[in-house]
Amino acid sequence: MTDLPTPSTARPAPGQLTMTAPRRGKPPRHLADLDLAGRVEWAKELGLPGFRAKQLSTHYFAHHTDDPEQMTDLPKAARDELAAAMLPRLLAPVRTITADRGATLKSVWRLHDGALVESVLMRYPRRATICISSQAGCGMNCPFCATGQEGLTRNMSTAEIVDQVVAANRLLAEAGDLPLGDEAGAALGAEADDEGESLPSSSGRRVTNVVFMGMGEALANYKAAIGAIRRMVDPSPEGLGMSARGITMSSVGLVTGIDRLTEEGIPVTLALSLHAPDDELRDELVPINTRFKVDEAIDAAHRYYQRTGRRVSIEYALIRDINDQAWRADLLGKKLTARGKGWVHVNPIPLNPTPGSKWTASRRGVEQQFVERLRAHGIPTTVRDTRGSDIDGACGQLAAATA
């Protein structure tokens, strides 16, 4: 599998959206693609007793292993066959790059068809967060994002999405103690603590927080992304047994997807990648704005808050002399407070560099003024931690070094 060529996609024209993923060969069917009842039925179709599916679920979701040699409760003669049938290898490691004294690890994975995706594991004093990919590439084509500039190769399957989390749990268990990084800014995954209720500590041995902020627009791969969330929150060993509050779904403002997520009844945190409060600029920075305008995206986010009670995070990449003007901070503040108070938190993000980009991060003084103007409107505002930027593992950088 690792010898397959890397598939290439033509770079999209400026502003071009790709809403339908190219059709490619489906990934192997995997236990994590199905709920427990579906796994039991599949096992029976394979001529196996249904309880074998439950045993395999325990190994994968509770022990985070797909190694037949560790499955000592299965018949020795059948272990390899069982694992090959229901736990096929989905992610082949290409390389892992570390930063922050080992507290940040970016993993590059090759999928069954040669497509490359990346995930980033970050250890903080009170959590372990993984930033996962939901698509190989991205069809949203934001011009300041390395992933968007590469175009969309294909959607990932539910199991391919989940397997990134399981691989991270395996890595945490095997790596032992790693130096824990400082939380100088708003850490990825910190959205879960917005309500003042801390999630259980991972003790550095398992993932506590998952953010859909890697490659792809997860809501454009809706069925697989929701399936992955359900596998994460299903109780162990049916799933990973995670808290839904520890999962953050990021979107550039796909309003139809946000509304569908609102109806799911899963209290994940929604993060809206806004990046501009006015339609004229956002049409350029976030091409989906040509279909769903700023106010429509904010309204959808507010509906999500009203239905779930989960405070929404607004992501705002600060780009020097482009979107960092004080009047834009005021406009954003007015638009958010017009819909009420206490429903939203803003995370300004210093723009992370990508190869060939004409844009760069805002000056520190300008960044601070932007934050202060938002806070003057009564909006909680915290600058996002840029963990992993030196290994192209920060927001907007994934695929910069591997495409």
Coordinates of C-alpha atoms in Angstrom, one line a residue:
M1 CA 0.0 0.0 0.0
T2 CA 2.8 2.4 0.8
D3 CA 4.2 2.0 -2.8
L4 CA 1.1 3.5 -4.4
P5 CA 1.6 6.8 -6.2
T6 CA 0.3 10.0 -4.6
P7 CA -2.9 11.0 -6.5
S8 CA -2.9 14.5 -7.8
T9 CA -5.7 16.9 -8.3
A10 CA -5.7 20.0 -10.4
R11 CA -5.5 23.2 -8.4
P12 CA -8.9 24.9 -8.4
A13 CA -9.3 28.3 -10.0
P14 CA -9.5 31.2 -7.5
G15 CA -12.9 31.2 -5.8
Q16 CA -13.9 27.9 -7.3
L17 CA -15.9 25.6 -4.9
T18 CA -15.9 21.8 -5.1
M19 CA -19.1 20.7 -3.3
T20 CA -19.1 17.1 -4.7
A21 CA -16.1 15.0 -3.9
P22 CA -14.5 13.1 -6.9
R23 CA -15.5 9.5 -7.1
R24 CA -12.7 7.1 -6.2
G25 CA -12.5 3.5 -5.1
K26 CA -14.1 3.0 -1.7
P27 CA -11.8 2.3 1.3
P28 CA -12.0 -1.2 2.8
R29 CA -15.0 -1.8 5.0
H30 CA -14.0 -1.5 8.6
L31 CA -15.6 -2.3 11.9
A32 CA -15.7 1.4 12.8
D33 CA -17.9 2.2 9.8
L34 CA -20.8 0.4 11.6
D35 CA -22.6 0.6 14.9
L36 CA -22.5 -2.4 17.1
A37 CA -25.6 -4.0 15.7
G38 CA -24.2 -3.6 12.2
R39 CA -21.0 -5.2 13.2
V40 CA -22.7 -8.2 14.7
E41 CA -24.8 -8.6 11.5
W42 CA -21.6 -8.3 9.4
A43 CA -19.9 -11.0 11.5
K44 CA -22.8 -13.3 10.9
E45 CA -22.6 -12.7 7.2
L46 CA -19.0 -13.7 7.3
G47 CA -20.0 -17.0 9.0
L48 CA -18.8 -15.9 12.4
P49 CA -20.7 -15.8 15.7
G50 CA -21.9 -12.3 16.6
F51 CA -19.9 -12.1 19.8
R52 CA -16.7 -12.0 17.7
A53 CA -17.7 -8.6 16.6
K54 CA -18.1 -7.5 20.2
Q55 CA -14.6 -8.9 21.0
L56 CA -13.0 -7.1 18.1
S57 CA -14.8 -3.9 19.2
T58 CA -13.2 -4.2 22.6
H59 CA -9.8 -4.6 21.1
Y60 CA -10.1 -1.7 18.8
F61 CA -12.1 0.8 20.8
A62 CA -11.0 0.0 24.3
H63 CA -7.5 -1.3 23.8
H64 CA -6.8 0.7 20.6
T65 CA -5.2 -2.2 18.8
D66 CA -5.7 -4.0 15.5
D67 CA -2.8 -6.4 16.1
P68 CA -4.0 -10.0 16.0
E69 CA -1.2 -11.1 18.3
Q70 CA -2.7 -9.1 21.1
M71 CA -6.1 -10.6 20.7
T72 CA -5.5 -13.6 23.0
D73 CA -9.2 -14.2 23.7
L74 CA -9.7 -15.1 20.0
P75 CA -8.9 -18.5 18.6
K76 CA -5.2 -18.4 17.6
A77 CA -5.8 -20.0 14.2
A78 CA -8.5 -17.4 13.3
R79 CA -7.0 -14.2 14.6
D80 CA -5.3 -13.1 11.5
E81 CA -8.3 -13.8 9.3
L82 CA -10.7 -12.1 11.7
A83 CA -8.6 -9.0 11.9
A84 CA -8.0 -8.8 8.2
A85 CA -11.7 -9.1 7.6
M86 CA -13.1 -6.6 10.0
L87 CA -10.0 -4.5 11.0
P88 CA -8.2 -3.8 7.7
R89 CA -5.4 -1.3 7.8
L90 CA -6.7 2.1 6.7
L91 CA -3.9 4.5 7.5
A92 CA -0.3 3.7 6.5
P93 CA 2.2 5.9 8.3
V94 CA 4.4 8.0 6.0
R95 CA 6.2 10.0 8.7
T96 CA 5.7 11.8 12.0
I97 CA 7.2 15.2 12.7
T98 CA 7.6 16.6 16.2
A99 CA 7.7 20.1 17.6
D100 CA 7.3 21.9 21.0
R101 CA 9.8 19.6 22.7
G102 CA 7.8 16.5 21.6
A103 CA 4.4 17.8 22.8
T104 CA 3.1 18.3 19.2
L105 CA 3.3 15.5 16.7
K106 CA 2.1 15.8 13.1
S107 CA 1.4 12.5 11.4
V108 CA 1.3 12.0 7.7
W109 CA -0.9 9.1 6.5
R110 CA -1.3 7.4 3.2
L111 CA -4.7 6.0 2.5
H112 CA -5.6 2.8 0.5
D113 CA -5.6 4.7 -2.8
G114 CA -2.4 6.7 -2.2
A115 CA -4.1 9.9 -1.0
L116 CA -2.3 11.7 1.7
V117 CA -3.9 13.2 4.9
E118 CA -2.5 14.6 8.1
S119 CA -3.5 14.8 11.7
V120 CA -1.9 16.7 14.6
L121 CA -1.7 15.5 18.2
M122 CA -1.2 18.1 20.8
R123 CA -0.5 17.5 24.5
Y124 CA -1.5 20.2 27.0
P125 CA -1.3 20.1 30.8
R126 CA -5.0 19.2 31.2
R127 CA -5.8 17.6 27.8
A128 CA -4.6 15.7 24.8
T129 CA -6.2 17.1 21.6
I130 CA -6.1 15.7 18.1
C131 CA -6.8 17.8 15.0
I132 CA -8.2 15.3 12.5
S133 CA -8.9 15.4 8.7
S134 CA -12.3 14.5 7.2
Q135 CA -11.3 14.8 3.6
A136 CA -8.2 14.3 1.5
G137 CA -7.7 17.9 0.4
C138 CA -10.6 20.5 0.6
G139 CA -13.0 21.9 -1.8
M140 CA -13.6 25.2 0.0
N141 CA -10.6 26.9 -1.7
C142 CA -9.9 29.6 0.9
P143 CA -6.9 31.4 -0.6
F144 CA -4.9 31.7 2.7
C145 CA -5.2 27.9 3.5
A146 CA -2.7 25.4 2.1
T147 CA -5.2 22.6 2.1
G148 CA -7.8 24.6 0.2
Q149 CA -5.3 25.5 -2.4
E150 CA -4.6 21.9 -3.2
G151 CA -8.2 21.1 -4.1
L152 CA -10.3 18.1 -3.1
T153 CA -9.1 14.6 -3.7
R154 CA -11.9 12.7 -2.0
N155 CA -14.1 12.2 1.1
M156 CA -12.8 10.1 3.9
S157 CA -14.8 7.2 5.3
T158 CA -16.2 7.1 8.8
A159 CA -13.6 4.5 9.8
E160 CA -10.7 6.5 8.3
I161 CA -11.7 9.5 10.4
V162 CA -12.0 7.5 13.6
D163 CA -8.8 5.6 13.0
Q164 CA -6.8 8.9 13.4
V165 CA -8.1 9.1 16.9
V166 CA -7.4 5.5 17.7
A167 CA -3.9 5.8 16.3
A168 CA -3.4 8.9 18.5
N169 CA -4.5 6.9 21.6
R170 CA -2.1 4.1 20.6
L171 CA 0.7 6.7 20.2
L172 CA 0.0 8.2 23.6
A173 CA 0.0 4.8 25.3
E174 CA 3.3 3.7 23.7
A175 CA 5.2 7.0 23.9
G176 CA 5.1 7.4 27.7
D177 CA 5.5 10.8 29.3
L178 CA 6.1 13.6 26.8
P179 CA 7.0 17.2 27.8
L180 CA 3.8 19.1 28.2
G181 CA 3.6 22.4 26.4
D182 CA 2.5 25.7 27.8
E183 CA -1.1 27.0 27.2
A184 CA -0.2 30.6 26.4
G185 CA -3.2 31.1 24.2
A186 CA -6.5 29.4 23.6
A187 CA -5.5 25.7 23.0
L188 CA -7.2 23.6 20.4
G189 CA -9.9 21.7 22.2
A190 CA -10.3 24.4 24.9
E191 CA -13.8 25.2 23.5
A192 CA -15.0 22.3 25.6
D193 CA -14.2 24.2 28.8
D194 CA -16.2 27.3 27.7
E195 CA -19.0 26.4 30.1
G196 CA -16.6 26.2 33.0
E197 CA -17.0 22.4 33.2
S198 CA -13.6 20.7 32.8
L199 CA -13.4 17.4 31.0
P200 CA -11.7 14.5 32.8
S201 CA -7.9 14.7 32.6
S202 CA -6.3 12.2 30.2
S203 CA -3.1 11.8 32.3
G204 CA -1.4 12.0 28.9
R205 CA -2.6 8.5 28.0
R206 CA -5.6 9.1 25.8
V207 CA -7.2 11.7 23.6
T208 CA -9.7 13.9 25.5
N209 CA -10.5 16.4 22.7
V210 CA -11.1 16.0 19.0
V211 CA -11.3 19.0 16.6
F212 CA -12.4 18.7 13.0
M213 CA -10.0 21.4 12.0
G214 CA -7.6 19.3 9.8
M215 CA -7.9 18.8 6.1
G216 CA -11.4 19.2 4.6
E217 CA -14.8 20.7 5.4
A218 CA -16.3 18.0 7.5
L219 CA -19.9 19.2 6.9
A220 CA -19.3 18.6 3.2
N221 CA -18.7 15.0 4.1
Y222 CA -21.6 15.0 6.4
K223 CA -22.6 11.3 6.7
A224 CA -19.1 10.0 7.4
A225 CA -18.3 12.9 9.8
I226 CA -21.5 12.3 11.9
G227 CA -20.8 8.6 11.8
A228 CA -17.3 9.2 13.2
I229 CA -18.7 11.4 15.9
R230 CA -21.1 8.7 16.9
R231 CA -18.3 6.1 17.1
M232 CA -16.3 8.6 19.3
V233 CA -19.2 9.2 21.8
D234 CA -20.7 5.7 21.9
P235 CA -19.8 4.0 25.2
S236 CA -16.8 1.8 25.2
P237 CA -16.4 -0.8 23.8
E238 CA -19.1 0.0 21.4
G239 CA -17.2 3.2 20.6
L240 CA -14.5 5.3 22.2
G241 CA -16.6 6.5 25.1
M242 CA -15.6 10.2 24.7
S243 CA -17.7 13.2 25.9
A244 CA -19.5 15.0 23.0
R245 CA -18.4 18.2 24.7
G246 CA -14.8 17.3 23.9
I247 CA -15.5 17.3 20.2
T248 CA -15.4 20.5 18.1
M249 CA -16.9 20.6 14.6
S250 CA -15.4 23.3 12.5
S251 CA -17.1 24.8 9.4
V252 CA -16.5 27.6 7.0
G253 CA -20.2 28.3 7.1
L254 CA -21.9 25.6 5.2
V255 CA -25.3 26.6 6.5
T256 CA -27.2 23.6 5.4
G257 CA -24.7 21.4 7.2
I258 CA -24.9 23.4 10.4
D259 CA -28.6 23.2 10.4
R260 CA -28.4 19.4 9.9
L261 CA -25.9 19.2 12.8
T262 CA -28.3 21.2 14.9
E263 CA -31.0 18.6 14.5
E264 CA -28.7 15.7 15.4
G265 CA -28.9 16.3 19.1
I266 CA -25.2 15.6 19.8
P267 CA -23.9 18.4 22.0
V268 CA -20.5 18.9 20.2
T269 CA -19.1 22.4 20.0
L270 CA -19.5 24.3 16.8
A271 CA -16.6 26.5 15.5
L272 CA -17.5 28.9 12.7
S273 CA -14.5 29.9 10.6
L274 CA -15.7 33.4 9.8
H275 CA -12.5 35.5 9.0
A276 CA -14.4 38.6 7.9
P277 CA -17.6 40.3 9.2
D278 CA -18.5 41.9 5.8
D279 CA -19.6 40.1 2.7
E280 CA -17.4 42.1 0.3
L281 CA -14.2 40.8 1.9
R282 CA -15.5 37.4 3.0
D283 CA -16.5 36.6 -0.6
E284 CA -12.7 36.8 -1.4
L285 CA -11.4 35.1 1.7
V286 CA -14.0 32.3 2.2
P287 CA -15.6 31.5 -1.2
I288 CA -18.5 29.6 0.4
N289 CA -19.7 33.2 1.3
T290 CA -20.8 33.6 -2.3
R291 CA -23.6 31.0 -1.4
F292 CA -24.1 31.6 2.3
K293 CA -23.5 35.2 3.4
V294 CA -22.1 36.4 6.7
D295 CA -25.4 37.0 8.4
E296 CA -26.7 33.6 7.2
A297 CA -23.7 31.8 8.7
I298 CA -23.9 33.7 12.0
D299 CA -27.7 33.0 12.1
A300 CA -27.1 29.3 11.6
A301 CA -24.5 29.3 14.4
H302 CA -26.9 31.1 16.7
R303 CA -29.6 28.6 15.9
Y304 CA -27.1 25.9 16.9
Y305 CA -26.6 27.6 20.3
Q306 CA -30.3 28.0 20.9
R307 CA -31.0 24.4 20.2
T308 CA -28.0 22.8 22.0
G309 CA -27.0 25.4 24.7
R310 CA -23.4 25.0 23.5
R311 CA -21.5 28.2 23.2
V312 CA -20.3 28.7 19.6
S313 CA -16.6 29.5 18.8
I314 CA -15.9 32.1 16.1
E315 CA -12.5 31.4 14.4
Y316 CA -10.9 34.5 12.8
A317 CA -7.5 34.3 11.1
L318 CA -6.0 37.8 11.5
I319 CA -4.3 38.8 8.2
R320 CA -2.1 41.9 8.1
D321 CA -3.9 44.9 6.5
I322 CA -6.6 42.6 5.1
N323 CA -9.1 41.8 7.8
D324 CA -7.6 43.2 11.0
Q325 CA -8.9 46.8 11.0
A326 CA -10.5 48.1 14.2
W327 CA -13.7 48.9 12.3
R328 CA -14.0 45.2 11.3
A329 CA -13.6 44.2 14.9
D330 CA -16.4 46.6 15.8
L331 CA -18.6 45.3 13.0
L332 CA -18.1 41.7 14.1
G333 CA -18.8 42.7 17.7
K334 CA -22.1 44.4 16.7
K335 CA -23.2 41.5 14.6
L336 CA -22.6 39.0 17.3
T337 CA -24.1 41.0 20.2
A338 CA -27.2 41.8 18.0
R339 CA -28.1 38.1 18.4
G340 CA -27.7 38.2 22.2
K341 CA -25.0 37.8 24.8
G342 CA -23.3 34.8 26.3
W343 CA -23.7 32.6 23.2
V344 CA -20.4 33.1 21.5
H345 CA -16.6 33.2 22.0
V346 CA -14.1 34.6 19.5
N347 CA -10.7 33.0 18.8
P348 CA -8.5 35.3 16.7
I349 CA -5.8 33.3 15.0
P350 CA -2.5 34.8 13.9
L351 CA -2.2 33.8 10.3
N352 CA 0.1 30.9 9.9
P353 CA 2.5 31.1 6.9
T354 CA 2.1 28.9 3.9
P355 CA 4.3 28.6 0.8
G356 CA 3.8 31.3 -1.8
S357 CA 1.2 33.1 0.2
K358 CA 1.0 36.9 -0.3
W359 CA -0.5 37.3 3.2
T360 CA 1.1 37.3 6.6
A361 CA 0.0 37.6 10.3
S362 CA -1.1 40.9 11.8
R363 CA 1.2 43.0 13.8
R364 CA 1.1 42.3 17.5
G365 CA -0.2 45.8 18.3
V366 CA -3.0 45.5 15.7
E367 CA -3.9 42.0 17.0
Q368 CA -4.2 43.3 20.6
Q369 CA -6.3 46.3 19.4
F370 CA -8.6 43.8 17.6
V371 CA -9.0 41.8 20.7
E372 CA -9.7 44.8 22.9
R373 CA -12.4 46.1 20.5
L374 CA -14.2 42.8 20.7
R375 CA -13.9 42.6 24.4
A376 CA -15.3 46.2 24.6
H377 CA -18.5 44.7 23.1
G378 CA -18.7 42.2 25.9
I379 CA -17.5 39.3 23.8
P380 CA -15.1 36.8 25.4
T381 CA -12.0 36.8 23.1
T382 CA -8.8 34.7 23.3
V383 CA -6.0 34.6 20.8
R384 CA -5.6 31.0 19.4
D385 CA -2.4 29.1 20.3
T386 CA -0.4 28.5 17.1
R387 CA 1.0 25.2 18.2
G388 CA 2.9 23.3 15.4
S389 CA 3.5 26.2 13.0
D390 CA 7.2 25.3 12.6
I391 CA 6.2 21.9 11.2
D392 CA 3.4 23.1 9.0
G393 CA 1.0 21.6 11.5
A394 CA -0.9 24.7 12.6
C395 CA -4.3 25.9 11.4
G396 CA -4.3 26.4 7.6
Q397 CA -1.0 24.7 7.0
L398 CA -1.9 21.0 6.7
A399 CA -0.8 19.6 3.3
A400 CA 1.7 22.4 2.8
A401 CA 4.7 20.1 3.1
T402 CA 3.2 16.8 1.8
A403 CA 1.0 17.5 -1.2

